[in-house]
Amino acid sequence: MHLKKEFYKIFNEHPKNLYFSPGRVNLIGEHIDYNGGLVFPAAISLGTYAAFKTRSDSRVRIYSKNFTEQGIIEFSINDLTYQDAHHFANYIKGVMEFINQKYHVINDGFDLYIEGTLPPQSGLSSSASLLVLIMFIFNDVYQLNISKTDMALYAQHVENNYMGMHCGIMDQLIIAKGVKDKALLMNTKTYETTPVNAFFEGFTWIIINTNYQRKTTDSKYNERVKECQDALKIINTYKEVSYLCDISIDEYKSIDILIKDPILRKRAKHVITEQQRVLDSKNALLNKDATLFGKLLIESHQSLKNDYEVTGLNLDALVDGALLNGAIGARVTGAGFGGCAIALVPNHLISSFEKQTNLYYKQHTGIDASFYQVNFVDGVRKLEDSK
Ligand code: GLA
């Protein structure tokens, strides 16, 4: 396997183990995983590969094929503080710090080669893929017996506390627990996941990358999390609930006037209506009703555009282009502000769909989009050919 060769080229020795951690796409249920909602993600065949070997001293050496300009990033296991200069390796330091505080097991350094096939900054969760991968590696190497759910929770803890991104649990949990050929209906309050066949006969899910990323995604994301907390506080003066998603649409209709701030009112409206769309999309799948699922995707995007305001010119142009050129539904997937959309496209239209959608997108934004047809795959795992 070429990972071994690459590891040897960089570190001049053979790796002990090889690993893979997928990325994810979310079909529907956006920005509700930190509001106690149901979401519908799948793990995808694009992801992060690693080759790993422990050392007998305290040095850590990390090299990523995706950031060759960083060279080999080196540090000691005795200094795990965040450093800008350590770039993507800060995610790894964050996991090490967490594992050491909880299990006190990392007493030796290691060499690590990383290679990602996820387009960077595309909203397909390359950071959660890396965090869960590293959590999985330490669990494997030090036989820590951490459950997949806990691996996800610990990875989220690192992202929240070490990296300062106040994300929900969706990405880490799907990356840990993904199931081949299925999407998971995920309860973000209980972490319960139910594998569901998310394919409609005659249609294909296509991921489309805007190839545009706003630098301020993390701060805008954290701002939305805070707005939801503020809306919840106001709702709690009327009814004690733990999450915005504990409120039904009917209930919300009678209490939205409590929220005087129009921005907070819109944010809460998105969350509560999106939760209902996930429930409806589950029925659409059960009834094999692709048209209804498509309609829900379109409504989800409109809500994320108008009420949650996380789309922007590029994503909107991409979704408009997709809908004008054959998709029966399309929407932003992931945090938004840039990154990717997902579209449900009739099989017989796929090649013209890609060409025409790109043409439309380029006319409106000046850049090309990229199209990916991916498989839904199992979650994080060790690769067989490790010896
Ligand atoms: C990012 C976060 C997730 C989720 C999505 C939006 O991917 O990491 O927790 O909130 O955005 O649905």
Coordinates of C-alpha atoms and ligand atoms in Angstrom, one line a residue:
M1 CA 0.0 0.0 0.0
H2 CA 1.4 3.4 -0.9
L3 CA 1.0 4.8 2.6
K4 CA 3.8 2.6 3.8
K5 CA 6.1 3.8 1.0
E6 CA 5.3 7.4 1.7
F7 CA 5.9 6.9 5.4
Y8 CA 9.3 5.3 4.6
K9 CA 10.3 8.1 2.3
I10 CA 9.6 10.7 5.0
F11 CA 10.8 8.9 8.2
N12 CA 13.2 6.3 6.8
E13 CA 11.5 3.4 8.6
H14 CA 8.4 1.3 8.3
P15 CA 5.1 2.2 9.9
K16 CA 3.5 -0.2 12.3
N17 CA -0.2 0.5 11.6
L18 CA -2.4 2.1 8.9
Y19 CA -5.8 3.7 9.5
F20 CA -8.6 5.4 7.7
S21 CA -11.2 7.9 8.9
P22 CA -14.0 9.1 6.6
G23 CA -15.5 12.5 6.0
R24 CA -19.2 13.1 6.1
V25 CA -22.0 14.6 4.2
N26 CA -25.3 15.6 5.9
L27 CA -28.4 14.9 3.9
I28 CA -30.7 17.1 6.0
G29 CA -30.9 18.5 9.5
E30 CA -28.5 21.4 9.5
H31 CA -27.4 23.5 12.5
I32 CA -29.7 21.5 14.8
D33 CA -27.1 19.1 16.3
Y34 CA -26.3 21.6 19.0
N35 CA -30.0 22.2 19.6
G36 CA -30.9 18.7 20.5
G37 CA -32.2 17.8 17.0
L38 CA -32.4 14.8 14.8
V39 CA -29.9 14.9 11.9
F40 CA -29.3 12.6 8.9
P41 CA -25.6 12.3 7.9
A42 CA -23.6 9.6 6.1
A43 CA -19.9 8.8 6.3
I44 CA -18.3 9.1 2.8
S45 CA -15.5 7.4 0.9
L46 CA -13.3 10.6 0.9
G47 CA -11.4 10.9 4.2
T48 CA -8.1 10.9 6.0
Y49 CA -5.5 8.1 5.9
A50 CA -2.7 7.6 8.5
A51 CA 0.5 5.6 8.9
F52 CA 1.7 5.4 12.5
K53 CA 4.6 4.1 14.5
T54 CA 5.5 4.8 18.2
R55 CA 9.1 5.9 19.0
S56 CA 11.3 5.2 22.0
D57 CA 11.9 8.8 22.8
S58 CA 9.6 11.7 23.5
R59 CA 9.7 13.3 20.1
V60 CA 6.6 13.6 17.9
R61 CA 7.1 14.0 14.1
I62 CA 4.1 14.6 11.8
Y63 CA 4.0 15.0 8.1
S64 CA 0.9 15.6 5.9
K65 CA 0.9 15.2 2.2
N66 CA -1.8 17.9 2.1
F67 CA 0.4 20.5 3.7
T68 CA 3.8 19.7 2.3
E69 CA 4.9 23.3 2.8
Q70 CA 4.8 22.7 6.5
G71 CA 7.4 20.0 6.2
I72 CA 7.8 17.7 9.2
I73 CA 6.2 19.3 12.2
E74 CA 8.1 18.3 15.4
F75 CA 7.4 18.7 19.1
S76 CA 7.8 16.9 22.4
I77 CA 5.1 15.0 24.2
N78 CA 5.9 17.2 27.2
D79 CA 4.7 20.4 25.5
L80 CA 1.2 20.1 24.0
T81 CA 0.3 23.8 24.1
Y82 CA -1.5 25.2 21.0
Q83 CA 0.9 26.9 18.6
D84 CA 0.0 28.7 15.4
A85 CA 3.2 27.4 13.8
H86 CA 2.0 23.9 14.3
H87 CA -0.9 24.4 12.0
F88 CA -3.0 21.3 11.5
A89 CA -0.9 19.4 14.1
N90 CA -2.7 21.4 16.8
Y91 CA -5.7 19.0 16.3
I92 CA -3.3 16.2 17.1
K93 CA -1.9 17.9 20.1
G94 CA -5.4 18.6 21.4
V95 CA -6.2 14.9 21.3
M96 CA -2.9 14.0 23.0
E97 CA -3.6 16.4 25.8
F98 CA -7.1 15.0 26.3
I99 CA -5.9 11.4 26.3
N100 CA -3.1 12.2 28.7
Q101 CA -5.3 14.0 31.1
K102 CA -7.8 11.1 31.1
Y103 CA -5.6 8.0 30.7
H104 CA -1.9 9.2 31.3
V105 CA -0.7 6.7 28.7
I106 CA 1.2 8.7 26.1
N107 CA 4.8 8.3 27.4
D108 CA 6.5 7.8 24.1
G109 CA 6.6 9.9 21.0
F110 CA 5.6 8.8 17.5
D111 CA 5.9 9.3 13.8
L112 CA 2.8 10.0 11.9
Y113 CA 2.1 10.3 8.1
I114 CA -1.3 11.8 7.1
E115 CA -2.9 11.9 3.7
G116 CA -6.4 13.4 3.2
T117 CA -8.6 12.9 0.1
L118 CA -11.2 15.4 1.3
P119 CA -11.0 18.7 -0.4
P120 CA -9.7 21.1 2.2
Q121 CA -12.1 23.6 3.8
S122 CA -15.0 22.1 1.9
G123 CA -17.4 21.6 4.8
L124 CA -17.1 17.8 4.5
S125 CA -15.5 17.6 8.0
S126 CA -11.8 17.2 7.4
S127 CA -11.1 18.4 10.9
A128 CA -13.5 16.0 12.6
S129 CA -12.2 13.2 10.4
L130 CA -8.6 14.0 11.7
L131 CA -9.7 14.3 15.3
V132 CA -11.6 11.0 15.3
L133 CA -8.7 9.3 13.4
I134 CA -6.2 10.3 16.1
M135 CA -8.5 9.4 18.9
F136 CA -9.0 6.0 17.3
I137 CA -5.2 5.5 16.8
F138 CA -4.5 6.1 20.5
N139 CA -7.4 3.9 21.5
D140 CA -5.9 1.2 19.3
V141 CA -2.2 1.6 20.3
Y142 CA -2.8 1.9 24.0
Q143 CA -5.8 -0.5 24.2
L144 CA -8.0 2.0 25.9
N145 CA -11.3 0.3 25.1
I146 CA -13.1 3.6 24.3
S147 CA -16.5 3.1 22.7
K148 CA -17.1 4.7 19.3
T149 CA -19.7 7.1 20.9
D150 CA -17.1 8.2 23.5
M151 CA -14.5 8.6 20.9
A152 CA -16.8 11.0 19.1
L153 CA -17.7 12.9 22.3
Y154 CA -14.0 13.2 23.2
A155 CA -13.1 14.4 19.7
Q156 CA -15.9 17.0 20.0
H157 CA -14.5 18.0 23.4
V158 CA -11.2 18.7 21.8
E159 CA -12.7 20.7 19.0
N160 CA -14.8 22.7 21.4
N161 CA -12.2 23.4 24.1
Y162 CA -8.8 23.1 22.5
M163 CA -9.6 24.5 19.0
G164 CA -12.4 26.8 20.2
M165 CA -15.0 25.7 17.6
H166 CA -18.3 25.2 19.4
C167 CA -19.5 22.5 17.1
G168 CA -22.2 19.9 17.8
I169 CA -21.7 16.1 17.8
M170 CA -22.9 15.2 14.3
D171 CA -19.6 15.1 12.5
Q172 CA -17.6 13.2 15.0
L173 CA -20.4 10.7 15.7
I174 CA -21.0 9.9 12.0
I175 CA -17.3 9.6 11.3
A176 CA -16.9 7.2 14.3
K177 CA -20.1 5.1 13.6
G178 CA -20.8 5.4 9.9
V179 CA -22.3 2.3 8.2
K180 CA -21.6 1.2 4.7
D181 CA -24.3 2.1 2.2
K182 CA -26.4 3.8 4.9
A183 CA -27.1 7.3 6.3
L184 CA -27.6 7.4 10.0
L185 CA -30.7 9.0 11.6
M186 CA -28.9 10.5 14.6
N187 CA -30.5 11.6 17.8
T188 CA -28.1 14.3 19.1
K189 CA -29.6 14.2 22.6
T190 CA -29.1 10.5 23.2
Y191 CA -26.4 9.8 20.6
E192 CA -28.6 6.9 19.3
T193 CA -28.0 6.2 15.6
T194 CA -30.2 4.3 13.3
P195 CA -28.8 3.2 9.9
V196 CA -31.3 4.0 7.1
N197 CA -31.1 3.2 3.4
A198 CA -31.0 6.7 2.0
F199 CA -31.1 6.0 -1.7
F200 CA -34.0 6.4 -4.1
E201 CA -34.2 4.2 -7.2
G202 CA -33.2 6.1 -10.3
F203 CA -31.5 9.0 -8.4
T204 CA -27.9 9.8 -7.3
W205 CA -26.7 12.0 -4.4
I206 CA -24.1 14.4 -5.8
I207 CA -21.9 16.5 -3.7
I208 CA -20.9 19.8 -5.2
N209 CA -18.1 22.0 -4.0
T210 CA -18.4 25.8 -4.3
N211 CA -14.6 25.9 -4.1
Y212 CA -15.2 28.9 -2.0
Q213 CA -14.5 29.3 1.8
R214 CA -15.0 32.3 4.0
K215 CA -12.2 32.8 6.5
T216 CA -14.7 33.7 9.2
T217 CA -16.7 30.4 9.2
D218 CA -15.7 29.4 12.8
S219 CA -16.6 32.8 14.3
K220 CA -19.9 33.0 12.4
Y221 CA -20.6 29.4 13.5
N222 CA -20.0 30.2 17.1
E223 CA -22.2 33.3 16.7
R224 CA -25.1 31.1 15.5
V225 CA -24.6 28.7 18.5
K226 CA -24.8 31.7 20.9
E227 CA -27.9 33.1 19.1
C228 CA -29.7 29.8 19.6
Q229 CA -28.7 29.8 23.3
D230 CA -30.1 33.3 23.7
A231 CA -33.4 32.3 21.9
L232 CA -33.7 29.3 24.2
K233 CA -33.3 31.5 27.3
I234 CA -36.2 33.6 26.2
I235 CA -38.4 30.5 25.4
N236 CA -37.5 29.2 28.8
T237 CA -39.3 32.1 30.4
Y238 CA -42.5 30.6 29.0
K239 CA -41.7 26.9 29.0
E240 CA -38.7 25.0 30.6
V241 CA -37.1 22.9 27.8
S242 CA -33.5 21.9 27.5
Y243 CA -33.2 22.4 23.7
L244 CA -34.8 24.5 21.0
C245 CA -35.7 21.2 19.2
D246 CA -37.9 20.3 22.2
I247 CA -40.4 22.8 20.9
S248 CA -42.9 21.7 18.2
I249 CA -43.8 23.9 15.3
D250 CA -47.3 24.4 16.6
E251 CA -46.0 25.4 20.0
Y252 CA -43.5 27.7 18.4
K253 CA -46.3 29.5 16.4
S254 CA -47.9 30.5 19.7
I255 CA -44.7 31.7 21.4
D256 CA -42.6 33.3 18.7
I257 CA -43.9 36.7 19.6
L258 CA -42.0 36.3 22.9
I259 CA -38.8 36.7 21.0
K260 CA -38.7 40.4 20.3
D261 CA -35.3 40.4 18.5
P262 CA -36.1 39.6 14.8
I263 CA -32.7 37.9 14.3
L264 CA -33.2 35.5 17.2
R265 CA -36.7 34.8 16.1
K266 CA -35.5 33.8 12.6
R267 CA -32.8 31.6 14.1
A268 CA -35.2 29.7 16.3
K269 CA -37.7 29.4 13.4
H270 CA -35.0 27.7 11.3
V271 CA -34.1 25.2 14.0
I272 CA -37.7 24.3 14.8
T273 CA -38.8 23.9 11.2
E274 CA -35.6 22.0 10.2
Q275 CA -36.3 19.5 12.9
Q276 CA -39.8 18.8 11.3
R277 CA -38.2 18.5 7.9
V278 CA -35.9 15.7 9.2
L279 CA -38.9 13.9 10.5
D280 CA -40.7 14.4 7.2
S281 CA -37.7 13.2 5.2
K282 CA -37.6 10.0 7.2
N283 CA -41.2 9.3 6.0
A284 CA -40.3 10.3 2.5
L285 CA -37.6 7.6 2.5
L286 CA -40.0 5.0 4.0
N287 CA -42.5 5.8 1.3
K288 CA -39.8 5.9 -1.4
D289 CA -41.0 9.4 -2.2
A290 CA -38.0 11.1 -3.9
T291 CA -40.1 14.1 -4.9
L292 CA -41.0 14.9 -1.3
F293 CA -37.4 14.4 -0.1
G294 CA -36.3 16.9 -2.9
K295 CA -38.9 19.4 -1.8
L296 CA -37.6 19.2 1.8
L297 CA -34.1 19.7 0.6
I298 CA -35.2 22.9 -1.2
E299 CA -37.1 24.1 1.9
S300 CA -34.1 23.4 4.1
H301 CA -31.8 25.5 1.9
Q302 CA -34.3 28.4 1.8
S303 CA -34.5 28.3 5.6
L304 CA -30.7 28.2 5.9
K305 CA -30.5 31.1 3.5
N306 CA -33.3 33.4 4.8
D307 CA -33.7 32.5 8.5
Y308 CA -30.3 31.1 9.5
E309 CA -28.3 33.2 7.0
V310 CA -25.4 30.7 6.5
T311 CA -25.4 30.4 2.7
G312 CA -24.2 33.4 0.7
L313 CA -23.8 34.1 -3.0
N314 CA -21.7 31.1 -3.9
L315 CA -23.8 28.5 -2.3
D316 CA -27.1 30.1 -3.4
A317 CA -25.8 30.3 -7.0
L318 CA -24.8 26.6 -6.9
V319 CA -28.1 25.4 -5.5
D320 CA -30.1 27.6 -8.0
G321 CA -27.9 26.2 -10.8
A322 CA -28.5 22.6 -9.6
L323 CA -32.2 23.1 -9.4
L324 CA -32.4 24.7 -12.9
N325 CA -30.5 21.8 -14.4
G326 CA -32.3 18.7 -13.3
A327 CA -31.8 18.2 -9.5
I328 CA -35.1 17.5 -7.7
G329 CA -33.6 18.9 -4.5
A330 CA -30.4 20.7 -3.5
R331 CA -29.1 22.4 -0.4
V332 CA -26.0 23.5 1.5
T333 CA -24.5 20.7 3.5
G334 CA -22.5 21.3 6.7
A335 CA -21.8 24.6 8.4
G336 CA -22.3 26.7 5.3
F337 CA -20.8 30.1 4.5
G338 CA -19.0 28.3 1.6
G339 CA -18.0 24.7 1.2
C340 CA -20.4 22.1 -0.3
A341 CA -24.0 21.6 -1.4
I342 CA -25.7 18.3 -2.0
A343 CA -28.1 17.5 -4.8
L344 CA -30.5 14.7 -5.6
V345 CA -30.2 14.1 -9.3
P346 CA -32.0 11.7 -11.7
N347 CA -29.4 9.2 -13.0
H348 CA -30.1 9.8 -16.7
L349 CA -29.4 13.6 -16.3
I350 CA -26.1 13.3 -14.4
S351 CA -23.6 14.3 -17.1
S352 CA -25.6 17.2 -18.5
F353 CA -26.4 18.2 -14.9
E354 CA -22.8 18.6 -14.0
K355 CA -21.9 20.5 -17.1
Q356 CA -24.8 22.9 -17.1
T357 CA -24.7 23.5 -13.3
N358 CA -21.0 24.4 -13.5
L359 CA -21.7 26.8 -16.4
Y360 CA -24.4 28.5 -14.4
Y361 CA -22.2 28.7 -11.3
K362 CA -19.3 30.0 -13.2
Q363 CA -21.4 32.7 -14.9
H364 CA -22.5 33.9 -11.4
T365 CA -19.3 33.6 -9.4
G366 CA -16.4 33.4 -11.8
I367 CA -15.2 30.1 -10.4
D368 CA -15.6 26.4 -11.3
A369 CA -17.5 24.0 -9.0
S370 CA -16.3 20.4 -8.4
F371 CA -18.6 17.4 -8.4
Y372 CA -18.2 14.2 -6.4
Q373 CA -20.2 11.0 -6.5
V374 CA -19.3 9.3 -3.3
N375 CA -20.1 6.0 -1.6
F376 CA -21.5 5.9 2.0
V377 CA -18.9 3.9 4.0
D378 CA -18.2 2.5 7.5
G379 CA -16.8 4.7 10.2
V380 CA -13.1 5.1 11.3
R381 CA -11.1 1.9 11.1
K382 CA -7.7 0.2 11.0
L383 CA -6.6 -0.9 7.6
E384 CA -5.7 -4.6 7.2
D385 CA -2.4 -4.3 5.3
S386 CA -0.6 -2.9 8.4
K387 CA 2.3 -5.3 9.0
Ligands
GLA1 C1 -20.5 21.8 11.3 C2 -20.5 21.3 12.8 C3 -21.6 20.3 13.1 C4 -23.0 20.9 12.6 C5 -22.9 21.4 11.2 C6 -24.1 22.1 10.8 O1 -20.2 20.7 10.5 O2 -19.2 20.7 13.1 O3 -21.6 20.0 14.4 O4 -23.4 21.8 13.5 O5 -21.8 22.3 11.0 O6 -25.2 21.3 10.8

